């Protein structure tokens, strides 16, 4: 991962450096800000290559951005972009279609090589993630993909799936850093590639270029639904009644379809629930060393303390109390 922040540059040079080296040289856009406001400018970003795409997270104080025909000619991208708005909101304009605003938590998609202008709404500045996927790396080849002007991702059924994949991609990228061996790195790369392809294909489904019932469309939906199912499990761990029927209902699929999603994964539904509950219990033992183990077991959804001890010992070869004691010894 590559990270950069304006703190590395003298204050009076920060915006000029951001505009000429980062915005123009790296992102292929033109950045503008009133001269009297440049002394207070701040910006930072991270860039990671993963799964055949590029994932950028950017935070910056208020300024305006334009990708003009000159910018495009100088730095063509020929990629699909998926934007996730994380800040107070943003505005897009200067396109063939109408201007639009994108709210916090929402998504937009586009092709990189169409002109646009954008600025944050309010004084909060920019905070967004951008996934850029080259068209050359996609199985779909359709000339309409190069005509995708920026537009919000409005499909109420697909948007949650997009969010789940984006969240999983961020976690998979973070897991790369802790991968212990080549096998772990290889598995992480496969997961990342699957998520990047799913995000691109979900965008193409939403824009009417890829049919949901096609082979690629179905594969993207399976990947995304599995991501969302895991997210739903994580949000309902405390519920002792967490079961396939509950998650299938929240996901809007049949129980049989839910089990089919997990058949392609490394762990079944029940194994995933148990692993997530154990992971959460370990986190709570580290973060709250004085909390009763029985209380931790209940808060993680285990139906009894005996079940928790049995499952924990089977997974880690020690009792929860021994795990906690080892953690305290390392403090």
PDB file of N, CA and C in Angstrom, residues 243-321:
ATOM      1  N   UNK A 243     -30.109 -18.016  12.876  1.00  0.00           N
ATOM      2  CA  UNK A 243     -30.248 -19.280  12.148  1.00  0.00           C
ATOM      3  C   UNK A 243     -30.361 -18.978  10.658  1.00  0.00           C
ATOM      4  N   UNK A 244     -30.196 -20.000   9.806  1.00  0.00           N
ATOM      5  CA  UNK A 244     -30.294 -19.770   8.363  1.00  0.00           C
ATOM      6  C   UNK A 244     -31.591 -19.096   7.930  1.00  0.00           C
ATOM      7  N   UNK A 245     -32.720 -19.469   8.553  1.00  0.00           N
ATOM      8  CA  UNK A 245     -33.995 -18.890   8.143  1.00  0.00           C
ATOM      9  C   UNK A 245     -34.013 -17.378   8.365  1.00  0.00           C
ATOM     10  N   UNK A 246     -33.433 -16.926   9.489  1.00  0.00           N
ATOM     11  CA  UNK A 246     -33.399 -15.497   9.779  1.00  0.00           C
ATOM     12  C   UNK A 246     -32.570 -14.754   8.729  1.00  0.00           C
ATOM     13  N   UNK A 247     -31.380 -15.246   8.430  1.00  0.00           N
ATOM     14  CA  UNK A 247     -30.484 -14.568   7.491  1.00  0.00           C
ATOM     15  C   UNK A 247     -31.048 -14.628   6.079  1.00  0.00           C
ATOM     16  N   UNK A 248     -31.620 -15.787   5.702  1.00  0.00           N
ATOM     17  CA  UNK A 248     -32.209 -15.903   4.368  1.00  0.00           C
ATOM     18  C   UNK A 248     -33.339 -14.898   4.186  1.00  0.00           C
ATOM     19  N   UNK A 249     -34.144 -14.713   5.228  1.00  0.00           N
ATOM     20  CA  UNK A 249     -35.241 -13.757   5.146  1.00  0.00           C
ATOM     21  C   UNK A 249     -34.715 -12.334   4.995  1.00  0.00           C
ATOM     22  N   UNK A 250     -33.685 -11.978   5.759  1.00  0.00           N
ATOM     23  CA  UNK A 250     -33.092 -10.642   5.664  1.00  0.00           C
ATOM     24  C   UNK A 250     -32.437 -10.420   4.308  1.00  0.00           C
ATOM     25  N   UNK A 251     -31.892 -11.480   3.756  1.00  0.00           N
ATOM     26  CA  UNK A 251     -31.206 -11.393   2.470  1.00  0.00           C
ATOM     27  C   UNK A 251     -32.177 -11.434   1.295  1.00  0.00           C
ATOM     28  N   UNK A 252     -33.390 -11.926   1.560  1.00  0.00           N
ATOM     29  CA  UNK A 252     -34.390 -12.013   0.500  1.00  0.00           C
ATOM     30  C   UNK A 252     -34.225 -13.213  -0.403  1.00  0.00           C
ATOM     31  N   UNK A 253     -33.680 -14.317   0.135  1.00  0.00           N
ATOM     32  CA  UNK A 253     -33.512 -15.542  -0.644  1.00  0.00           C
ATOM     33  C   UNK A 253     -34.072 -16.708   0.169  1.00  0.00           C
ATOM     34  N   UNK A 254     -34.159 -17.865  -0.449  1.00  0.00           N
ATOM     35  CA  UNK A 254     -34.620 -19.053   0.261  1.00  0.00           C
ATOM     36  C   UNK A 254     -33.496 -19.613   1.127  1.00  0.00           C
ATOM     37  N   UNK A 255     -33.869 -20.424   2.106  1.00  0.00           N
ATOM     38  CA  UNK A 255     -32.869 -21.073   2.957  1.00  0.00           C
ATOM     39  C   UNK A 255     -31.973 -21.980   2.114  1.00  0.00           C
ATOM     40  N   UNK A 256     -32.582 -22.667   1.148  1.00  0.00           N
ATOM     41  CA  UNK A 256     -31.795 -23.537   0.271  1.00  0.00           C
ATOM     42  C   UNK A 256     -30.758 -22.728  -0.504  1.00  0.00           C
ATOM     43  N   UNK A 257     -31.179 -21.565  -1.004  1.00  0.00           N
ATOM     44  CA  UNK A 257     -30.238 -20.718  -1.747  1.00  0.00           C
ATOM     45  C   UNK A 257     -29.127 -20.231  -0.825  1.00  0.00           C
ATOM     46  N   UNK A 258     -29.473 -19.894   0.407  1.00  0.00           N
ATOM     47  CA  UNK A 258     -28.455 -19.442   1.365  1.00  0.00           C
ATOM     48  C   UNK A 258     -27.405 -20.532   1.581  1.00  0.00           C
ATOM     49  N   UNK A 259     -27.833 -21.755   1.792  1.00  0.00           N
ATOM     50  CA  UNK A 259     -26.877 -22.849   1.998  1.00  0.00           C
ATOM     51  C   UNK A 259     -26.027 -23.072   0.742  1.00  0.00           C
ATOM     52  N   UNK A 260     -26.600 -22.874  -0.430  1.00  0.00           N
ATOM     53  CA  UNK A 260     -25.839 -23.023  -1.667  1.00  0.00           C
ATOM     54  C   UNK A 260     -24.731 -21.957  -1.750  1.00  0.00           C
ATOM     55  N   UNK A 261     -25.026 -20.756  -1.248  1.00  0.00           N
ATOM     56  CA  UNK A 261     -23.996 -19.710  -1.236  1.00  0.00           C
ATOM     57  C   UNK A 261     -22.794 -20.136  -0.400  1.00  0.00           C
ATOM     58  N   UNK A 262     -23.058 -20.732   0.752  1.00  0.00           N
ATOM     59  CA  UNK A 262     -21.972 -21.120   1.646  1.00  0.00           C
ATOM     60  C   UNK A 262     -21.268 -22.396   1.190  1.00  0.00           C
ATOM     61  N   UNK A 263     -21.907 -23.169   0.301  1.00  0.00           N
ATOM     62  CA  UNK A 263     -21.240 -24.364  -0.224  1.00  0.00           C
ATOM     63  C   UNK A 263     -19.981 -24.005  -1.002  1.00  0.00           C
ATOM     64  N   UNK A 264     -19.967 -22.835  -1.609  1.00  0.00           N
ATOM     65  CA  UNK A 264     -18.797 -22.414  -2.387  1.00  0.00           C
ATOM     66  C   UNK A 264     -17.739 -21.738  -1.515  1.00  0.00           C
ATOM     67  N   UNK A 265     -18.039 -21.534  -0.236  1.00  0.00           N
ATOM     68  CA  UNK A 265     -17.110 -20.856   0.676  1.00  0.00           C
ATOM     69  C   UNK A 265     -16.299 -21.876   1.462  1.00  0.00           C
ATOM     70  N   UNK A 266     -15.322 -21.370   2.189  1.00  0.00           N
ATOM     71  CA  UNK A 266     -14.453 -22.267   2.970  1.00  0.00           C
ATOM     72  C   UNK A 266     -15.183 -22.847   4.176  1.00  0.00           C
ATOM     73  N   UNK A 267     -16.222 -22.141   4.678  1.00  0.00           N
ATOM     74  CA  UNK A 267     -16.946 -22.579   5.866  1.00  0.00           C
ATOM     75  C   UNK A 267     -18.440 -22.571   5.598  1.00  0.00           C
ATOM     76  N   UNK A 268     -19.134 -23.498   6.237  1.00  0.00           N
ATOM     77  CA  UNK A 268     -20.585 -23.556   6.130  1.00  0.00           C
ATOM     78  C   UNK A 268     -21.209 -22.411   6.926  1.00  0.00           C
ATOM     79  N   UNK A 269     -22.525 -22.292   6.842  1.00  0.00           N
ATOM     80  CA  UNK A 269     -23.219 -21.250   7.609  1.00  0.00           C
ATOM     81  C   UNK A 269     -22.949 -21.407   9.100  1.00  0.00           C
ATOM     82  N   UNK A 270     -23.163 -22.594   9.626  1.00  0.00           N
ATOM     83  CA  UNK A 270     -23.002 -22.799  11.079  1.00  0.00           C
ATOM     84  C   UNK A 270     -21.554 -22.598  11.501  1.00  0.00           C
ATOM     85  N   UNK A 271     -20.602 -23.033  10.705  1.00  0.00           N
ATOM     86  CA  UNK A 271     -19.191 -22.809  11.034  1.00  0.00           C
ATOM     87  C   UNK A 271     -18.854 -21.322  11.023  1.00  0.00           C
ATOM     88  N   UNK A 272     -19.434 -20.583  10.086  1.00  0.00           N
ATOM     89  CA  UNK A 272     -19.198 -19.144  10.025  1.00  0.00           C
ATOM     90  C   UNK A 272     -19.742 -18.462  11.271  1.00  0.00           C
ATOM     91  N   UNK A 273     -20.938 -18.835  11.690  1.00  0.00           N
ATOM     92  CA  UNK A 273     -21.527 -18.251  12.900  1.00  0.00           C
ATOM     93  C   UNK A 273     -20.637 -18.535  14.112  1.00  0.00           C
ATOM     94  N   UNK A 274     -20.210 -19.787  14.259  1.00  0.00           N
ATOM     95  CA  UNK A 274     -19.362 -20.143  15.398  1.00  0.00           C
ATOM     96  C   UNK A 274     -18.034 -19.399  15.363  1.00  0.00           C
ATOM     97  N   UNK A 275     -17.393 -19.343  14.203  1.00  0.00           N
ATOM     98  CA  UNK A 275     -16.114 -18.639  14.080  1.00  0.00           C
ATOM     99  C   UNK A 275     -16.253 -17.164  14.432  1.00  0.00           C
ATOM    100  N   UNK A 276     -17.315 -16.537  13.960  1.00  0.00           N
ATOM    101  CA  UNK A 276     -17.513 -15.114  14.247  1.00  0.00           C
ATOM    102  C   UNK A 276     -17.790 -14.880  15.726  1.00  0.00           C
ATOM    103  N   UNK A 277     -18.533 -15.766  16.353  1.00  0.00           N
ATOM    104  CA  UNK A 277     -18.795 -15.629  17.786  1.00  0.00           C
ATOM    105  C   UNK A 277     -17.519 -15.823  18.601  1.00  0.00           C
ATOM    106  N   UNK A 278     -16.705 -16.790  18.214  1.00  0.00           N
ATOM    107  CA  UNK A 278     -15.437 -16.990  18.914  1.00  0.00           C
ATOM    108  C   UNK A 278     -14.508 -15.799  18.722  1.00  0.00           C
ATOM    109  N   UNK A 279     -14.452 -15.291  17.505  1.00  0.00           N
ATOM    110  CA  UNK A 279     -13.608 -14.132  17.231  1.00  0.00           C
ATOM    111  C   UNK A 279     -14.039 -12.933  18.078  1.00  0.00           C
ATOM    112  N   UNK A 280     -15.361 -12.724  18.162  1.00  0.00           N
ATOM    113  CA  UNK A 280     -15.866 -11.615  18.956  1.00  0.00           C
ATOM    114  C   UNK A 280     -15.563 -11.815  20.433  1.00  0.00           C
ATOM    115  N   UNK A 281     -15.657 -13.043  20.910  1.00  0.00           N
ATOM    116  CA  UNK A 281     -15.381 -13.297  22.332  1.00  0.00           C
ATOM    117  C   UNK A 281     -13.913 -13.047  22.652  1.00  0.00           C
ATOM    118  N   UNK A 282     -13.027 -13.417  21.755  1.00  0.00           N
ATOM    119  CA  UNK A 282     -11.604 -13.149  21.971  1.00  0.00           C
ATOM    120  C   UNK A 282     -11.341 -11.649  22.017  1.00  0.00           C
ATOM    121  N   UNK A 283     -12.001 -10.923  21.121  1.00  0.00           N
ATOM    122  CA  UNK A 283     -11.851  -9.466  21.106  1.00  0.00           C
ATOM    123  C   UNK A 283     -12.319  -8.871  22.435  1.00  0.00           C
ATOM    124  N   UNK A 284     -13.465  -9.341  22.937  1.00  0.00           N
ATOM    125  CA  UNK A 284     -13.988  -8.796  24.194  1.00  0.00           C
ATOM    126  C   UNK A 284     -13.099  -9.154  25.376  1.00  0.00           C
ATOM    127  N   UNK A 285     -12.499 -10.333  25.365  1.00  0.00           N
ATOM    128  CA  UNK A 285     -11.599 -10.697  26.470  1.00  0.00           C
ATOM    129  C   UNK A 285     -10.362  -9.821  26.486  1.00  0.00           C
ATOM    130  N   UNK A 286      -9.893  -9.428  25.305  1.00  0.00           N
ATOM    131  CA  UNK A 286      -8.734  -8.530  25.252  1.00  0.00           C
ATOM    132  C   UNK A 286      -9.104  -7.107  25.645  1.00  0.00           C
ATOM    133  N   UNK A 287     -10.265  -6.650  25.163  1.00  0.00           N
ATOM    134  CA  UNK A 287     -10.650  -5.259  25.382  1.00  0.00           C
ATOM    135  C   UNK A 287     -11.267  -5.023  26.755  1.00  0.00           C
ATOM    136  N   UNK A 288     -11.848  -6.053  27.359  1.00  0.00           N
ATOM    137  CA  UNK A 288     -12.497  -5.902  28.669  1.00  0.00           C
ATOM    138  C   UNK A 288     -12.020  -7.021  29.584  1.00  0.00           C
ATOM    139  N   UNK A 289     -10.777  -6.931  30.074  1.00  0.00           N
ATOM    140  CA  UNK A 289     -10.187  -8.047  30.838  1.00  0.00           C
ATOM    141  C   UNK A 289     -10.897  -8.356  32.147  1.00  0.00           C
ATOM    142  N   UNK A 290     -11.710  -7.433  32.669  1.00  0.00           N
ATOM    143  CA  UNK A 290     -12.400  -7.679  33.934  1.00  0.00           C
ATOM    144  C   UNK A 290     -13.831  -8.181  33.735  1.00  0.00           C
ATOM    145  N   UNK A 291     -14.261  -8.272  32.526  1.00  0.00           N
ATOM    146  CA  UNK A 291     -15.635  -8.708  32.271  1.00  0.00           C
ATOM    147  C   UNK A 291     -15.757 -10.210  32.479  1.00  0.00           C
ATOM    148  N   UNK A 292     -16.839 -10.660  33.100  1.00  0.00           N
ATOM    149  CA  UNK A 292     -17.034 -12.076  33.365  1.00  0.00           C
ATOM    150  C   UNK A 292     -17.109 -12.861  32.052  1.00  0.00           C
ATOM    151  N   UNK A 293     -16.456 -14.017  32.028  1.00  0.00           N
ATOM    152  CA  UNK A 293     -16.465 -14.845  30.827  1.00  0.00           C
ATOM    153  C   UNK A 293     -17.884 -15.296  30.497  1.00  0.00           C
ATOM    154  N   UNK A 294     -18.682 -15.577  31.514  1.00  0.00           N
ATOM    155  CA  UNK A 294     -20.070 -15.973  31.271  1.00  0.00           C
ATOM    156  C   UNK A 294     -20.835 -14.860  30.563  1.00  0.00           C
ATOM    157  N   UNK A 295     -20.565 -13.617  30.951  1.00  0.00           N
ATOM    158  CA  UNK A 295     -21.228 -12.474  30.317  1.00  0.00           C
ATOM    159  C   UNK A 295     -20.781 -12.325  28.868  1.00  0.00           C
ATOM    160  N   UNK A 296     -19.490 -12.549  28.626  1.00  0.00           N
ATOM    161  CA  UNK A 296     -18.965 -12.478  27.256  1.00  0.00           C
ATOM    162  C   UNK A 296     -19.610 -13.556  26.390  1.00  0.00           C
ATOM    163  N   UNK A 297     -19.714 -14.768  26.920  1.00  0.00           N
ATOM    164  CA  UNK A 297     -20.310 -15.865  26.156  1.00  0.00           C
ATOM    165  C   UNK A 297     -21.748 -15.542  25.764  1.00  0.00           C
ATOM    166  N   UNK A 298     -22.515 -15.008  26.711  1.00  0.00           N
ATOM    167  CA  UNK A 298     -23.909 -14.664  26.440  1.00  0.00           C
ATOM    168  C   UNK A 298     -24.007 -13.546  25.411  1.00  0.00           C
ATOM    169  N   UNK A 299     -23.138 -12.525  25.556  1.00  0.00           N
ATOM    170  CA  UNK A 299     -23.196 -11.376  24.650  1.00  0.00           C
ATOM    171  C   UNK A 299     -22.803 -11.750  23.226  1.00  0.00           C
ATOM    172  N   UNK A 300     -22.089 -12.857  23.055  1.00  0.00           N
ATOM    173  CA  UNK A 300     -21.697 -13.311  21.720  1.00  0.00           C
ATOM    174  C   UNK A 300     -22.675 -14.336  21.145  1.00  0.00           C
ATOM    175  N   UNK A 301     -23.748 -14.643  21.900  1.00  0.00           N
ATOM    176  CA  UNK A 301     -24.801 -15.492  21.360  1.00  0.00           C
ATOM    177  C   UNK A 301     -24.702 -16.965  21.698  1.00  0.00           C
ATOM    178  N   UNK A 302     -23.747 -17.369  22.533  1.00  0.00           N
ATOM    179  CA  UNK A 302     -23.666 -18.777  22.916  1.00  0.00           C
ATOM    180  C   UNK A 302     -24.808 -19.097  23.878  1.00  0.00           C
ATOM    181  N   UNK A 303     -25.456 -20.253  23.686  1.00  0.00           N
ATOM    182  CA  UNK A 303     -26.655 -20.557  24.463  1.00  0.00           C
ATOM    183  C   UNK A 303     -26.356 -21.004  25.886  1.00  0.00           C
ATOM    184  N   UNK A 304     -25.102 -21.377  26.155  1.00  0.00           N
ATOM    185  CA  UNK A 304     -24.728 -21.744  27.527  1.00  0.00           C
ATOM    186  C   UNK A 304     -23.224 -21.596  27.698  1.00  0.00           C
ATOM    187  N   UNK A 305     -22.792 -21.451  28.935  1.00  0.00           N
ATOM    188  CA  UNK A 305     -21.364 -21.333  29.227  1.00  0.00           C
ATOM    189  C   UNK A 305     -20.648 -22.643  28.885  1.00  0.00           C
ATOM    190  N   UNK A 306     -21.307 -23.763  29.129  1.00  0.00           N
ATOM    191  CA  UNK A 306     -20.691 -25.061  28.812  1.00  0.00           C
ATOM    192  C   UNK A 306     -20.424 -25.188  27.317  1.00  0.00           C
ATOM    193  N   UNK A 307     -21.384 -24.755  26.498  1.00  0.00           N
ATOM    194  CA  UNK A 307     -21.185 -24.797  25.048  1.00  0.00           C
ATOM    195  C   UNK A 307     -20.014 -23.916  24.633  1.00  0.00           C
ATOM    196  N   UNK A 308     -19.946 -22.736  25.215  1.00  0.00           N
ATOM    197  CA  UNK A 308     -18.860 -21.814  24.887  1.00  0.00           C
ATOM    198  C   UNK A 308     -17.502 -22.426  25.222  1.00  0.00           C
ATOM    199  N   UNK A 309     -17.357 -23.012  26.413  1.00  0.00           N
ATOM    200  CA  UNK A 309     -16.078 -23.618  26.807  1.00  0.00           C
ATOM    201  C   UNK A 309     -15.715 -24.764  25.865  1.00  0.00           C
ATOM    202  N   UNK A 310     -16.702 -25.571  25.532  1.00  0.00           N
ATOM    203  CA  UNK A 310     -16.428 -26.720  24.661  1.00  0.00           C
ATOM    204  C   UNK A 310     -15.965 -26.266  23.269  1.00  0.00           C
ATOM    205  N   UNK A 311     -16.669 -25.293  22.705  1.00  0.00           N
ATOM    206  CA  UNK A 311     -16.342 -24.827  21.357  1.00  0.00           C
ATOM    207  C   UNK A 311     -15.016 -24.081  21.351  1.00  0.00           C
ATOM    208  N   UNK A 312     -14.785 -23.258  22.368  1.00  0.00           N
ATOM    209  CA  UNK A 312     -13.532 -22.498  22.443  1.00  0.00           C
ATOM    210  C   UNK A 312     -12.341 -23.435  22.562  1.00  0.00           C
ATOM    211  N   UNK A 313     -12.447 -24.436  23.419  1.00  0.00           N
ATOM    212  CA  UNK A 313     -11.337 -25.372  23.608  1.00  0.00           C
ATOM    213  C   UNK A 313     -11.072 -26.182  22.334  1.00  0.00           C
ATOM    214  N   UNK A 314     -12.136 -26.558  21.632  1.00  0.00           N
ATOM    215  CA  UNK A 314     -11.967 -27.313  20.390  1.00  0.00           C
ATOM    216  C   UNK A 314     -11.275 -26.472  19.325  1.00  0.00           C
ATOM    217  N   UNK A 315     -11.545 -25.168  19.317  1.00  0.00           N
ATOM    218  CA  UNK A 315     -10.973 -24.295  18.296  1.00  0.00           C
ATOM    219  C   UNK A 315      -9.541 -23.891  18.604  1.00  0.00           C
ATOM    220  N   UNK A 316      -9.234 -23.632  19.885  1.00  0.00           N
ATOM    221  CA  UNK A 316      -7.937 -23.037  20.234  1.00  0.00           C
ATOM    222  C   UNK A 316      -7.073 -23.892  21.152  1.00  0.00           C
ATOM    223  N   UNK A 317      -7.594 -25.048  21.581  1.00  0.00           N
ATOM    224  CA  UNK A 317      -6.789 -25.935  22.407  1.00  0.00           C
ATOM    225  C   UNK A 317      -6.542 -25.422  23.816  1.00  0.00           C
ATOM    226  N   UNK A 318      -7.378 -24.526  24.281  1.00  0.00           N
ATOM    227  CA  UNK A 318      -7.263 -24.004  25.646  1.00  0.00           C
ATOM    228  C   UNK A 318      -8.609 -23.443  26.070  1.00  0.00           C
ATOM    229  N   UNK A 319      -8.781 -23.289  27.393  1.00  0.00           N
ATOM    230  CA  UNK A 319     -10.009 -22.706  27.915  1.00  0.00           C
ATOM    231  C   UNK A 319      -9.977 -21.186  27.753  1.00  0.00           C
ATOM    232  N   UNK A 320     -11.147 -20.532  27.730  1.00  0.00           N
ATOM    233  CA  UNK A 320     -11.170 -19.072  27.620  1.00  0.00           C
ATOM    234  C   UNK A 320     -10.352 -18.371  28.703  1.00  0.00           C
ATOM    235  N   UNK A 321     -10.403 -18.893  29.925  1.00  0.00           N
ATOM    236  CA  UNK A 321      -9.641 -18.273  31.004  1.00  0.00           C
ATOM    237  C   UNK A 321      -8.141 -18.327  30.757  1.00  0.00           C
TER     238      UNK A 321
END
